[in-house]
Amino acid sequence: WGNVAGKVAVVTGGASGIGAAIATALAAKGARVVIGDLNDNAGHALANAITSSGHNAMFVNVNVTDWPSVRSFFAAADAYDPISLVFANAGIGERNTVWTDLLETETGQLAAPDLSVVDVSLRGAIYTSKLALHYFRQRSDPSACSLVITASTASYNERPNLPLYSAAKHGVIGLMRSLRHVVADSPVHVGAIAPGGTETALFPARAVDAFRAQGIPVNTVSAVASAAIYLATNPATNGHTITIMGGQYTE
Ligand code: NAD
């Protein structure tokens, strides 16, 4: 598995954490990587680091919640060369007081910042998936094309203190499972990764410490990236989700 040499691979949320590990691993395997992220400084720095080590990468700013921005991003990436692999990975954490606030105030409303976790993880995955399939269909030979969405163990095991994150991550599994039927009669395939706790900016050191104190292993970003690339390069995995939990019980 894992032959990505010469392919153009798009990674949203690619400037940090799991996305950066996917981008770095793909580039090391010979892919031409397009890193998409809101964070210009981190995105440019990663693309420069990858090219300095003799591999191919470029950074293009994208806000996955904004349809015109996602369209421009895909157009720029496809101009590099036709896109083969798409990783819909961008995501943010939830303000974990949101539900408490709602319960405490009779008039409490979900405000835009509260809903941004749903916007980035779910709306962002929908926009990214739609354009991925659109560009795959333009290919004369779409046989090597695939879409991998980053879900979470929260896609199965709801988190009591993260209702909106859990809702968004349940949603992306539904999106991927539906899309597997859309692509079923084509050579394109789709899949999802469902990481458990993985040490990134989104899952900070104090959370890592709390996991370890309970004896729960924490994933490395490279293990999660490896699972994502495995899915992306194996057509037989159409419709499947790989859970990466470093030993944490989830099912
Ligand atoms: P991270 O914060 O290190 O990286 C997320 C990246 O997404 C950042 O570079 C950020 O700038 C970018 N981003 C945020 N909003 C964006 C937007 N609107 N448009 C474009 N880019 C945007 O976090 P991570 O842990 O690497 O998260 C990556 C994915 O993995 C997310 O979908 C997250 O929900 C998922 N995940 C993480 C864990 C974990 O424990 N770290 C576990 C399960 C799932």
mmCIF file of C-alpha atoms and ligand atoms in Angstrom:
data_model
loop_
_atom_site.group_PDB
_atom_site.id
_atom_site.type_symbol
_atom_site.label_atom_id
_atom_site.label_comp_id
_atom_site.label_asym_id
_atom_site.label_seq_id
_atom_site.Cartn_x
_atom_site.Cartn_y
_atom_site.Cartn_z
ATOM 1 C CA TRP A 1 0.000 0.000 0.000
ATOM 2 C CA GLY A 2 0.961 3.620 -0.029
ATOM 3 C CA ASN A 3 2.087 4.272 -3.597
ATOM 4 C CA VAL A 4 1.484 7.994 -3.960
ATOM 5 C CA ALA A 5 4.544 8.889 -6.045
ATOM 6 C CA GLY A 6 3.834 11.768 -8.421
ATOM 7 C CA LYS A 7 0.208 12.190 -7.292
ATOM 8 C CA VAL A 8 -1.231 15.541 -6.265
ATOM 9 C CA ALA A 9 -2.595 15.297 -2.716
ATOM 10 C CA VAL A 10 -4.696 17.974 -1.006
ATOM 11 C CA VAL A 11 -4.725 18.166 2.807
ATOM 12 C CA THR A 12 -7.040 20.611 4.591
ATOM 13 C CA GLY A 13 -5.984 21.628 8.073
ATOM 14 C CA GLY A 14 -2.591 20.612 6.746
ATOM 15 C CA ALA A 15 -0.490 23.184 8.595
ATOM 16 C CA SER A 16 -0.601 21.521 12.010
ATOM 17 C CA GLY A 17 -1.002 18.266 13.911
ATOM 18 C CA ILE A 18 -2.513 15.307 12.077
ATOM 19 C CA GLY A 19 -2.815 17.185 8.759
ATOM 20 C CA ALA A 20 0.833 18.230 8.871
ATOM 21 C CA ALA A 21 1.836 14.620 9.552
ATOM 22 C CA ILE A 22 -0.271 13.426 6.593
ATOM 23 C CA ALA A 23 1.274 16.104 4.333
ATOM 24 C CA THR A 24 4.824 15.306 5.469
ATOM 25 C CA ALA A 25 4.388 11.543 5.067
ATOM 26 C CA LEU A 26 2.803 11.920 1.613
ATOM 27 C CA ALA A 27 5.614 14.206 0.438
ATOM 28 C CA ALA A 28 8.240 11.778 1.756
ATOM 29 C CA LYS A 29 6.566 9.080 -0.382
ATOM 30 C CA GLY A 30 6.870 11.267 -3.496
ATOM 31 C CA ALA A 31 3.437 12.930 -3.624
ATOM 32 C CA ARG A 32 3.073 16.574 -4.621
ATOM 33 C CA VAL A 33 1.248 17.991 -1.624
ATOM 34 C CA VAL A 34 -1.051 21.001 -1.485
ATOM 35 C CA ILE A 35 -1.407 22.145 2.123
ATOM 36 C CA GLY A 36 -4.634 24.065 2.770
ATOM 37 C CA ASP A 37 -5.158 25.932 6.023
ATOM 38 C CA LEU A 38 -6.311 29.179 7.600
ATOM 39 C CA ASN A 39 -2.909 29.589 9.241
ATOM 40 C CA ASP A 40 -0.657 31.209 6.611
ATOM 41 C CA ASN A 41 2.510 31.301 8.714
ATOM 42 C CA ALA A 42 2.391 27.650 9.747
ATOM 43 C CA GLY A 43 1.303 26.562 6.249
ATOM 44 C CA HIS A 44 4.141 28.370 4.481
ATOM 45 C CA ALA A 45 6.649 27.164 7.085
ATOM 46 C CA LEU A 46 5.632 23.534 6.576
ATOM 47 C CA ALA A 47 5.661 23.800 2.763
ATOM 48 C CA ASN A 48 9.140 25.372 2.953
ATOM 49 C CA ALA A 49 10.383 22.653 5.313
ATOM 50 C CA ILE A 50 9.092 19.933 2.968
ATOM 51 C CA THR A 51 10.612 21.506 -0.155
ATOM 52 C CA SER A 52 13.906 22.137 1.687
ATOM 53 C CA SER A 53 14.153 18.415 2.323
ATOM 54 C CA GLY A 54 13.878 17.760 -1.423
ATOM 55 C CA HIS A 55 10.155 16.913 -1.627
ATOM 56 C CA ASN A 56 7.211 18.699 -3.250
ATOM 57 C CA ALA A 57 4.702 20.873 -1.409
ATOM 58 C CA MET A 58 2.965 24.195 -1.673
ATOM 59 C CA PHE A 59 0.682 26.121 0.648
ATOM 60 C CA VAL A 60 -2.633 27.709 -0.338
ATOM 61 C CA ASN A 61 -4.809 29.550 2.179
ATOM 62 C CA VAL A 62 -8.317 28.140 2.620
ATOM 63 C CA ASN A 63 -11.197 28.576 5.014
ATOM 64 C CA VAL A 64 -13.101 25.285 4.702
ATOM 65 C CA THR A 65 -16.316 26.859 6.019
ATOM 66 C CA ASP A 66 -16.445 29.297 3.097
ATOM 67 C CA TRP A 67 -17.597 27.871 -0.253
ATOM 68 C CA PRO A 68 -15.870 30.451 -2.512
ATOM 69 C CA SER A 69 -12.648 29.960 -0.549
ATOM 70 C CA VAL A 70 -12.813 26.156 -0.925
ATOM 71 C CA ARG A 71 -13.543 26.507 -4.656
ATOM 72 C CA SER A 72 -10.530 28.807 -5.152
ATOM 73 C CA PHE A 73 -8.361 26.461 -3.133
ATOM 74 C CA PHE A 74 -9.295 23.443 -5.269
ATOM 75 C CA ALA A 75 -8.831 25.432 -8.482
ATOM 76 C CA ALA A 76 -5.314 26.430 -7.365
ATOM 77 C CA ALA A 77 -4.467 22.878 -6.342
ATOM 78 C CA ASP A 78 -5.770 21.356 -9.580
ATOM 79 C CA ALA A 79 -3.786 23.892 -11.625
ATOM 80 C CA TYR A 80 -0.651 22.395 -10.010
ATOM 81 C CA ASP A 81 -1.686 19.122 -11.680
ATOM 82 C CA PRO A 82 -4.923 17.098 -11.548
ATOM 83 C CA ILE A 83 -5.833 16.192 -7.968
ATOM 84 C CA SER A 84 -5.790 12.493 -7.017
ATOM 85 C CA LEU A 85 -5.971 12.375 -3.224
ATOM 86 C CA VAL A 86 -7.996 14.560 -0.878
ATOM 87 C CA PHE A 87 -7.806 14.555 2.924
ATOM 88 C CA ALA A 88 -10.702 16.506 4.487
ATOM 89 C CA ASN A 89 -8.998 16.960 7.824
ATOM 90 C CA ALA A 90 -9.544 20.508 9.128
ATOM 91 C CA GLY A 91 -11.221 20.614 12.526
ATOM 92 C CA ILE A 92 -11.350 22.609 15.744
ATOM 93 C CA GLY A 93 -12.239 21.883 19.349
ATOM 94 C CA GLU A 94 -15.432 22.798 21.173
ATOM 95 C CA ARG A 95 -15.757 25.496 23.797
ATOM 96 C CA ASN A 96 -16.550 22.934 26.455
ATOM 97 C CA THR A 97 -18.697 25.216 28.555
ATOM 98 C CA VAL A 98 -21.303 25.605 25.819
ATOM 99 C CA TRP A 99 -23.820 23.103 27.142
ATOM 100 C CA THR A 100 -23.458 24.232 30.741
ATOM 101 C CA ASP A 101 -24.137 27.802 29.625
ATOM 102 C CA LEU A 102 -27.242 26.714 27.771
ATOM 103 C CA LEU A 103 -28.635 24.795 30.698
ATOM 104 C CA GLU A 104 -27.955 27.620 33.091
ATOM 105 C CA THR A 105 -29.783 30.345 31.200
ATOM 106 C CA GLU A 106 -33.359 30.002 30.114
ATOM 107 C CA THR A 107 -32.695 32.228 27.139
ATOM 108 C CA GLY A 108 -29.310 30.736 26.319
ATOM 109 C CA GLN A 109 -28.697 30.429 22.622
ATOM 110 C CA LEU A 110 -26.077 28.764 20.541
ATOM 111 C CA ALA A 111 -23.994 31.600 19.162
ATOM 112 C CA ALA A 112 -21.891 31.530 16.018
ATOM 113 C CA PRO A 113 -18.629 30.825 17.920
ATOM 114 C CA ASP A 114 -20.275 27.813 19.582
ATOM 115 C CA LEU A 115 -21.416 26.447 16.223
ATOM 116 C CA SER A 116 -18.036 26.979 14.579
ATOM 117 C CA VAL A 117 -17.006 23.459 15.600
ATOM 118 C CA VAL A 118 -19.871 22.111 13.464
ATOM 119 C CA ASP A 119 -19.065 24.561 10.676
ATOM 120 C CA VAL A 120 -15.419 23.572 10.400
ATOM 121 C CA SER A 121 -15.700 19.818 10.929
ATOM 122 C CA LEU A 122 -18.993 19.084 9.171
ATOM 123 C CA ARG A 123 -19.719 21.918 6.730
ATOM 124 C CA GLY A 124 -15.991 21.995 5.878
ATOM 125 C CA ALA A 125 -15.969 18.245 5.155
ATOM 126 C CA ILE A 126 -19.113 18.577 3.007
ATOM 127 C CA TYR A 127 -17.619 21.391 0.883
ATOM 128 C CA THR A 128 -14.267 19.610 0.590
ATOM 129 C CA SER A 129 -15.888 16.281 -0.330
ATOM 130 C CA LYS A 130 -18.144 17.849 -2.949
ATOM 131 C CA LEU A 131 -15.231 19.490 -4.723
ATOM 132 C CA ALA A 132 -13.039 16.388 -4.376
ATOM 133 C CA LEU A 133 -15.614 14.260 -6.215
ATOM 134 C CA HIS A 134 -16.128 17.018 -8.782
ATOM 135 C CA TYR A 135 -12.412 17.162 -9.612
ATOM 136 C CA PHE A 136 -12.048 13.365 -9.588
ATOM 137 C CA ARG A 137 -14.798 13.167 -12.218
ATOM 138 C CA GLN A 138 -12.817 15.519 -14.498
ATOM 139 C CA ARG A 139 -9.982 12.995 -14.615
ATOM 140 C CA SER A 140 -9.603 10.847 -17.717
ATOM 141 C CA ASP A 141 -8.431 8.060 -15.371
ATOM 142 C CA PRO A 142 -9.921 8.477 -11.894
ATOM 143 C CA SER A 143 -8.774 4.990 -10.844
ATOM 144 C CA ALA A 144 -6.282 6.293 -8.320
ATOM 145 C CA CYS A 145 -8.526 8.947 -6.762
ATOM 146 C CA SER A 146 -9.693 8.876 -3.171
ATOM 147 C CA LEU A 147 -11.124 11.015 -0.386
ATOM 148 C CA VAL A 148 -10.338 10.443 3.306
ATOM 149 C CA ILE A 149 -12.238 12.368 5.978
ATOM 150 C CA THR A 150 -10.868 12.845 9.493
ATOM 151 C CA ALA A 151 -13.549 11.716 11.939
ATOM 152 C CA SER A 152 -12.842 10.828 15.596
ATOM 153 C CA THR A 153 -13.552 8.210 18.231
ATOM 154 C CA ALA A 154 -16.188 10.824 19.205
ATOM 155 C CA SER A 155 -17.906 9.687 15.979
ATOM 156 C CA TYR A 156 -18.931 6.553 17.895
ATOM 157 C CA ASN A 157 -18.441 7.330 21.565
ATOM 158 C CA GLU A 158 -20.235 10.545 22.262
ATOM 159 C CA ARG A 159 -18.386 12.861 24.642
ATOM 160 C CA PRO A 160 -20.660 14.116 27.448
ATOM 161 C CA ASN A 161 -18.873 17.467 27.602
ATOM 162 C CA LEU A 162 -18.490 17.877 23.822
ATOM 163 C CA PRO A 163 -21.994 17.579 22.325
ATOM 164 C CA LEU A 164 -21.369 19.690 19.233
ATOM 165 C CA TYR A 165 -17.987 18.118 18.472
ATOM 166 C CA SER A 166 -19.606 14.673 18.859
ATOM 167 C CA ALA A 167 -22.505 15.717 16.617
ATOM 168 C CA ALA A 168 -20.159 17.025 13.909
ATOM 169 C CA LYS A 169 -17.955 13.932 14.039
ATOM 170 C CA HIS A 170 -20.952 11.568 13.919
ATOM 171 C CA GLY A 171 -22.028 13.632 10.905
ATOM 172 C CA VAL A 172 -18.828 13.169 8.919
ATOM 173 C CA ILE A 173 -19.117 9.389 9.225
ATOM 174 C CA GLY A 174 -22.650 9.648 7.809
ATOM 175 C CA LEU A 175 -21.317 11.810 4.994
ATOM 176 C CA MET A 176 -18.564 9.335 4.108
ATOM 177 C CA ARG A 177 -20.886 6.296 4.325
ATOM 178 C CA SER A 178 -23.345 7.989 2.019
ATOM 179 C CA LEU A 179 -20.646 9.032 -0.453
ATOM 180 C CA ARG A 180 -19.384 5.460 -0.727
ATOM 181 C CA HIS A 181 -22.611 4.717 -2.624
ATOM 182 C CA VAL A 182 -22.147 7.799 -4.823
ATOM 183 C CA VAL A 183 -18.730 6.522 -5.937
ATOM 184 C CA ALA A 184 -19.576 2.809 -5.880
ATOM 185 C CA ASP A 185 -19.868 2.491 -9.674
ATOM 186 C CA SER A 186 -16.659 4.434 -10.268
ATOM 187 C CA PRO A 187 -12.983 3.739 -9.566
ATOM 188 C CA VAL A 188 -12.994 6.462 -6.890
ATOM 189 C CA HIS A 189 -13.119 5.424 -3.229
ATOM 190 C CA VAL A 190 -13.760 7.133 0.108
ATOM 191 C CA GLY A 191 -12.949 6.407 3.744
ATOM 192 C CA ALA A 192 -12.510 7.927 7.187
ATOM 193 C CA ILE A 193 -10.000 7.832 9.996
ATOM 194 C CA ALA A 194 -11.251 7.961 13.570
ATOM 195 C CA PRO A 195 -8.368 8.896 15.857
ATOM 196 C CA GLY A 196 -8.573 8.727 19.614
ATOM 197 C CA GLY A 197 -6.474 11.138 21.664
ATOM 198 C CA THR A 198 -3.537 12.322 19.556
ATOM 199 C CA GLU A 199 -0.993 14.836 20.797
ATOM 200 C CA THR A 200 -1.631 18.031 18.768
ATOM 201 C CA ALA A 201 -2.603 21.651 19.412
ATOM 202 C CA LEU A 202 -6.222 20.465 19.561
ATOM 203 C CA PHE A 203 -5.448 17.827 22.210
ATOM 204 C CA PRO A 204 -3.019 19.639 24.468
ATOM 205 C CA ALA A 205 -0.401 18.348 26.860
ATOM 206 C CA ARG A 206 -2.708 18.482 29.900
ATOM 207 C CA ALA A 207 -5.192 16.183 28.130
ATOM 208 C CA VAL A 208 -2.333 13.856 27.177
ATOM 209 C CA ASP A 209 -1.250 13.793 30.816
ATOM 210 C CA ALA A 210 -4.808 13.019 31.956
ATOM 211 C CA PHE A 211 -5.050 10.119 29.481
ATOM 212 C CA ARG A 212 -1.691 8.717 30.527
ATOM 213 C CA ALA A 213 -2.614 9.033 34.226
ATOM 214 C CA GLN A 214 -5.560 6.718 33.478
ATOM 215 C CA GLY A 215 -3.347 4.333 31.516
ATOM 216 C CA ILE A 216 -4.921 5.308 28.177
ATOM 217 C CA PRO A 217 -2.361 5.369 25.348
ATOM 218 C CA VAL A 218 -2.127 8.486 23.158
ATOM 219 C CA ASN A 219 -1.628 8.228 19.384
ATOM 220 C CA THR A 220 1.363 9.626 17.566
ATOM 221 C CA VAL A 221 0.458 11.837 14.596
ATOM 222 C CA SER A 222 2.560 9.607 12.341
ATOM 223 C CA ALA A 223 0.476 6.527 13.261
ATOM 224 C CA VAL A 224 -2.706 8.439 12.396
ATOM 225 C CA ALA A 225 -1.167 9.687 9.129
ATOM 226 C CA SER A 226 -0.146 6.165 8.217
ATOM 227 C CA ALA A 227 -3.746 4.947 8.619
ATOM 228 C CA ALA A 228 -5.009 7.830 6.469
ATOM 229 C CA ILE A 229 -2.577 7.009 3.654
ATOM 230 C CA TYR A 230 -3.417 3.308 3.918
ATOM 231 C CA LEU A 231 -7.089 4.129 3.299
ATOM 232 C CA ALA A 232 -6.303 6.585 0.514
ATOM 233 C CA THR A 233 -4.265 4.040 -1.420
ATOM 234 C CA ASN A 234 -6.484 0.963 -0.999
ATOM 235 C CA PRO A 235 -9.614 0.921 -3.188
ATOM 236 C CA ALA A 236 -10.864 -2.154 -1.299
ATOM 237 C CA THR A 237 -11.446 0.056 1.739
ATOM 238 C CA ASN A 238 -14.290 2.028 0.100
ATOM 239 C CA GLY A 239 -16.715 3.081 2.830
ATOM 240 C CA HIS A 240 -14.524 1.966 5.713
ATOM 241 C CA THR A 241 -13.392 3.800 8.818
ATOM 242 C CA ILE A 242 -10.151 2.976 10.605
ATOM 243 C CA THR A 243 -10.103 3.705 14.318
ATOM 244 C CA ILE A 244 -6.669 4.620 15.652
ATOM 245 C CA MET A 245 -6.837 4.521 19.408
ATOM 246 C CA GLY A 246 -3.410 3.545 20.681
ATOM 247 C CA GLY A 247 -5.100 0.768 22.640
ATOM 248 C CA GLN A 248 -8.050 2.785 23.951
ATOM 249 C CA TYR A 249 -11.279 0.749 23.967
ATOM 250 C CA THR A 250 -13.911 2.428 21.775
ATOM 251 C CA GLU A 251 -16.389 0.048 20.184
HETATM 252 P P1 NAD B 1 -4.622 20.962 15.011
HETATM 253 O O1 NAD B 1 -5.234 22.118 15.718
HETATM 254 O O2 NAD B 1 -3.192 20.635 15.272
HETATM 255 O O3 NAD B 1 -4.797 21.147 13.423
HETATM 256 C C1 NAD B 1 -5.997 21.600 12.840
HETATM 257 C C2 NAD B 1 -5.660 22.528 11.680
HETATM 258 O O4 NAD B 1 -6.905 22.923 11.058
HETATM 259 C C3 NAD B 1 -4.949 23.819 12.109
HETATM 260 O O5 NAD B 1 -3.775 24.018 11.325
HETATM 261 C C4 NAD B 1 -5.978 24.907 11.857
HETATM 262 O O6 NAD B 1 -5.399 26.154 11.473
HETATM 263 C C5 NAD B 1 -6.789 24.299 10.719
HETATM 264 N N1 NAD B 1 -8.106 24.904 10.594
HETATM 265 C C6 NAD B 1 -8.979 25.231 11.592
HETATM 266 N N2 NAD B 1 -10.075 25.806 11.088
HETATM 267 C C7 NAD B 1 -9.907 25.836 9.733
HETATM 268 C C8 NAD B 1 -10.699 26.320 8.663
HETATM 269 N N3 NAD B 1 -11.891 26.901 8.881
HETATM 270 N N4 NAD B 1 -10.219 26.193 7.410
HETATM 271 C C9 NAD B 1 -9.005 25.641 7.182
HETATM 272 N N5 NAD B 1 -8.207 25.171 8.159
HETATM 273 C C10 NAD B 1 -8.656 25.272 9.420
HETATM 274 O O7 NAD B 1 -5.563 19.740 15.368
HETATM 275 P P2 NAD B 1 -5.501 18.173 14.968
HETATM 276 O O8 NAD B 1 -5.623 17.435 16.228
HETATM 277 O O9 NAD B 1 -4.380 17.869 14.061
HETATM 278 O O10 NAD B 1 -6.885 18.054 14.201
HETATM 279 C C11 NAD B 1 -6.981 17.564 12.876
HETATM 280 C C12 NAD B 1 -8.266 16.760 12.751
HETATM 281 O O11 NAD B 1 -8.171 15.611 13.591
HETATM 282 C C13 NAD B 1 -9.522 17.510 13.194
HETATM 283 O O12 NAD B 1 -10.584 17.217 12.300
HETATM 284 C C14 NAD B 1 -9.798 16.928 14.571
HETATM 285 O O13 NAD B 1 -11.156 17.036 14.944
HETATM 286 C C15 NAD B 1 -9.364 15.500 14.344
HETATM 287 N N6 NAD B 1 -9.096 14.720 15.550
HETATM 288 C C16 NAD B 1 -8.099 15.081 16.413
HETATM 289 C C17 NAD B 1 -7.884 14.301 17.547
HETATM 290 C C18 NAD B 1 -6.804 14.633 18.552
HETATM 291 O O14 NAD B 1 -6.799 14.038 19.643
HETATM 292 N N7 NAD B 1 -5.887 15.529 18.243
HETATM 293 C C19 NAD B 1 -8.665 13.160 17.780
HETATM 294 C C20 NAD B 1 -9.668 12.838 16.872
HETATM 295 C C21 NAD B 1 -9.868 13.614 15.750
#
